[in-house]
Amino acid sequence: MSNVELRHLAALAAIVEEGSFGRAAARLGYTQSTVSQQIAALERAVDGPVFERPGGPRPVRLTPLGSVVLDQGRALLAKAEALADAVDRFKAGDGRIDIGTF
């Protein structure tokens, strides 16, 4: 599981939300092949398929494993977003400063 990256989870969530690899790629600013590579890397990391790919115009569907990864992945993505927000606030001067004197 140490090979799972946030970008893999973001690609997974985008595919589910957009309904296709192509639309997810456009949303993320990637090529479709890059999104496919990220999902392939995610599938290697979790040792199983996260999507059923029927081919043709039919949409991809999450596998049961994909549902588990998506649920936990969304939680991780939310925590990463919270971390980024906290860092931004700190850099903007919202950090705590303690001053002590004698």
PDB file of C-alpha atoms in Angstrom:
ATOM      1  CA  MET A   1       0.000   0.000   0.000  1.00  0.00           C
ATOM      2  CA  SER A   2       2.970   2.342   0.273  1.00  0.00           C
ATOM      3  CA  ASN A   3       2.890   2.744  -3.520  1.00  0.00           C
ATOM      4  CA  VAL A   4      -0.547   4.407  -3.533  1.00  0.00           C
ATOM      5  CA  GLU A   5      -0.199   8.094  -4.353  1.00  0.00           C
ATOM      6  CA  LEU A   6      -2.715  10.895  -3.926  1.00  0.00           C
ATOM      7  CA  ARG A   7      -2.729  11.462  -7.691  1.00  0.00           C
ATOM      8  CA  HIS A   8      -3.871   7.866  -8.190  1.00  0.00           C
ATOM      9  CA  LEU A   9      -6.747   8.403  -5.767  1.00  0.00           C
ATOM     10  CA  ALA A  10      -7.618  11.746  -7.389  1.00  0.00           C
ATOM     11  CA  ALA A  11      -7.772  10.024 -10.787  1.00  0.00           C
ATOM     12  CA  LEU A  12     -10.014   7.291  -9.377  1.00  0.00           C
ATOM     13  CA  ALA A  13     -12.408   9.831  -7.850  1.00  0.00           C
ATOM     14  CA  ALA A  14     -12.456  11.933 -11.034  1.00  0.00           C
ATOM     15  CA  ILE A  15     -13.287   8.914 -13.211  1.00  0.00           C
ATOM     16  CA  VAL A  16     -16.170   7.973 -10.933  1.00  0.00           C
ATOM     17  CA  GLU A  17     -17.466  11.554 -10.789  1.00  0.00           C
ATOM     18  CA  GLU A  18     -17.066  12.225 -14.531  1.00  0.00           C
ATOM     19  CA  GLY A  19     -18.141   8.792 -15.726  1.00  0.00           C
ATOM     20  CA  SER A  20     -15.234   8.209 -18.097  1.00  0.00           C
ATOM     21  CA  PHE A  21     -11.466   8.205 -18.324  1.00  0.00           C
ATOM     22  CA  GLY A  22     -11.549  10.866 -21.053  1.00  0.00           C
ATOM     23  CA  ARG A  23     -13.662  13.377 -19.138  1.00  0.00           C
ATOM     24  CA  ALA A  24     -11.646  12.729 -15.971  1.00  0.00           C
ATOM     25  CA  ALA A  25      -8.438  13.426 -17.884  1.00  0.00           C
ATOM     26  CA  ALA A  26      -9.820  16.714 -19.202  1.00  0.00           C
ATOM     27  CA  ARG A  27     -10.886  17.753 -15.698  1.00  0.00           C
ATOM     28  CA  LEU A  28      -7.496  16.906 -14.214  1.00  0.00           C
ATOM     29  CA  GLY A  29      -5.506  18.437 -17.067  1.00  0.00           C
ATOM     30  CA  TYR A  30      -3.951  15.099 -18.066  1.00  0.00           C
ATOM     31  CA  THR A  31      -4.080  12.966 -21.163  1.00  0.00           C
ATOM     32  CA  GLN A  32      -6.329   9.927 -21.129  1.00  0.00           C
ATOM     33  CA  SER A  33      -3.295   7.642 -21.292  1.00  0.00           C
ATOM     34  CA  THR A  34      -1.837   9.332 -18.193  1.00  0.00           C
ATOM     35  CA  VAL A  35      -5.058   8.689 -16.270  1.00  0.00           C
ATOM     36  CA  SER A  36      -5.020   5.065 -17.483  1.00  0.00           C
ATOM     37  CA  GLN A  37      -1.425   4.717 -16.275  1.00  0.00           C
ATOM     38  CA  GLN A  38      -2.355   6.130 -12.871  1.00  0.00           C
ATOM     39  CA  ILE A  39      -5.208   3.646 -12.520  1.00  0.00           C
ATOM     40  CA  ALA A  40      -2.916   0.799 -13.617  1.00  0.00           C
ATOM     41  CA  ALA A  41      -0.419   1.845 -10.925  1.00  0.00           C
ATOM     42  CA  LEU A  42      -3.227   1.999  -8.347  1.00  0.00           C
ATOM     43  CA  GLU A  43      -4.418  -1.472  -9.356  1.00  0.00           C
ATOM     44  CA  ARG A  44      -0.887  -2.830  -8.958  1.00  0.00           C
ATOM     45  CA  ALA A  45      -0.631  -1.203  -5.521  1.00  0.00           C
ATOM     46  CA  VAL A  46      -3.930  -2.675  -4.285  1.00  0.00           C
ATOM     47  CA  ASP A  47      -3.342  -5.958  -6.140  1.00  0.00           C
ATOM     48  CA  GLY A  48      -6.618  -6.029  -8.027  1.00  0.00           C
ATOM     49  CA  PRO A  49      -8.873  -4.225 -10.491  1.00  0.00           C
ATOM     50  CA  VAL A  50     -10.725  -1.121  -9.334  1.00  0.00           C
ATOM     51  CA  PHE A  51     -12.851  -0.823 -12.492  1.00  0.00           C
ATOM     52  CA  GLU A  52     -14.800  -3.183 -14.708  1.00  0.00           C
ATOM     53  CA  ARG A  53     -14.081  -2.081 -18.267  1.00  0.00           C
ATOM     54  CA  PRO A  54     -16.788  -3.419 -20.575  1.00  0.00           C
ATOM     55  CA  GLY A  55     -15.364  -1.632 -23.623  1.00  0.00           C
ATOM     56  CA  GLY A  56     -17.101   0.360 -26.297  1.00  0.00           C
ATOM     57  CA  PRO A  57     -19.491   3.140 -25.349  1.00  0.00           C
ATOM     58  CA  ARG A  58     -20.538   1.459 -22.101  1.00  0.00           C
ATOM     59  CA  PRO A  59     -19.299   3.250 -18.966  1.00  0.00           C
ATOM     60  CA  VAL A  60     -16.731   1.792 -16.614  1.00  0.00           C
ATOM     61  CA  ARG A  61     -17.990   0.588 -13.244  1.00  0.00           C
ATOM     62  CA  LEU A  62     -16.285   0.274  -9.888  1.00  0.00           C
ATOM     63  CA  THR A  63     -15.473  -3.196  -8.657  1.00  0.00           C
ATOM     64  CA  PRO A  64     -16.135  -4.021  -4.997  1.00  0.00           C
ATOM     65  CA  LEU A  65     -12.415  -3.437  -4.372  1.00  0.00           C
ATOM     66  CA  GLY A  66     -12.696  -0.129  -6.210  1.00  0.00           C
ATOM     67  CA  SER A  67     -15.525   0.955  -3.918  1.00  0.00           C
ATOM     68  CA  VAL A  68     -13.405   0.292  -0.837  1.00  0.00           C
ATOM     69  CA  VAL A  69     -10.432   2.141  -2.325  1.00  0.00           C
ATOM     70  CA  LEU A  70     -12.662   5.056  -3.379  1.00  0.00           C
ATOM     71  CA  ASP A  71     -14.259   5.426   0.067  1.00  0.00           C
ATOM     72  CA  GLN A  72     -10.930   5.408   1.884  1.00  0.00           C
ATOM     73  CA  GLY A  73      -9.252   7.412  -0.884  1.00  0.00           C
ATOM     74  CA  ARG A  74     -11.786  10.229  -0.627  1.00  0.00           C
ATOM     75  CA  ALA A  75     -11.061  10.442   3.097  1.00  0.00           C
ATOM     76  CA  LEU A  76      -7.326  10.670   2.389  1.00  0.00           C
ATOM     77  CA  LEU A  77      -7.880  13.312  -0.305  1.00  0.00           C
ATOM     78  CA  ALA A  78      -9.956  15.376   2.141  1.00  0.00           C
ATOM     79  CA  LYS A  79      -7.190  15.145   4.747  1.00  0.00           C
ATOM     80  CA  ALA A  80      -4.585  16.165   2.163  1.00  0.00           C
ATOM     81  CA  GLU A  81      -6.746  19.166   1.215  1.00  0.00           C
ATOM     82  CA  ALA A  82      -7.063  20.113   4.890  1.00  0.00           C
ATOM     83  CA  LEU A  83      -3.282  19.889   5.249  1.00  0.00           C
ATOM     84  CA  ALA A  84      -2.760  22.124   2.207  1.00  0.00           C
ATOM     85  CA  ASP A  85      -5.245  24.653   3.605  1.00  0.00           C
ATOM     86  CA  ALA A  86      -3.514  24.652   6.998  1.00  0.00           C
ATOM     87  CA  VAL A  87      -0.118  25.205   5.385  1.00  0.00           C
ATOM     88  CA  ASP A  88      -1.517  28.053   3.266  1.00  0.00           C
ATOM     89  CA  ARG A  89      -3.068  29.691   6.342  1.00  0.00           C
ATOM     90  CA  PHE A  90       0.192  29.356   8.244  1.00  0.00           C
ATOM     91  CA  LYS A  91       2.177  30.905   5.399  1.00  0.00           C
ATOM     92  CA  ALA A  92      -0.342  33.744   5.211  1.00  0.00           C
ATOM     93  CA  GLY A  93       0.389  34.625   8.847  1.00  0.00           C
ATOM     94  CA  ASP A  94      -2.356  32.687  10.583  1.00  0.00           C
ATOM     95  CA  GLY A  95       0.229  30.722  12.538  1.00  0.00           C
ATOM     96  CA  ARG A  96       0.624  30.961  16.288  1.00  0.00           C
ATOM     97  CA  ILE A  97       3.465  32.993  17.682  1.00  0.00           C
ATOM     98  CA  ASP A  98       4.486  32.658  21.333  1.00  0.00           C
ATOM     99  CA  ILE A  99       6.623  35.424  22.827  1.00  0.00           C
ATOM    100  CA  GLY A 100       8.104  35.108  26.262  1.00  0.00           C
ATOM    101  CA  THR A 101       9.997  37.689  28.289  1.00  0.00           C
ATOM    102  CA  PHE A 102      11.681  37.885  31.674  1.00  0.00           C
TER     103      PHE A 102
END
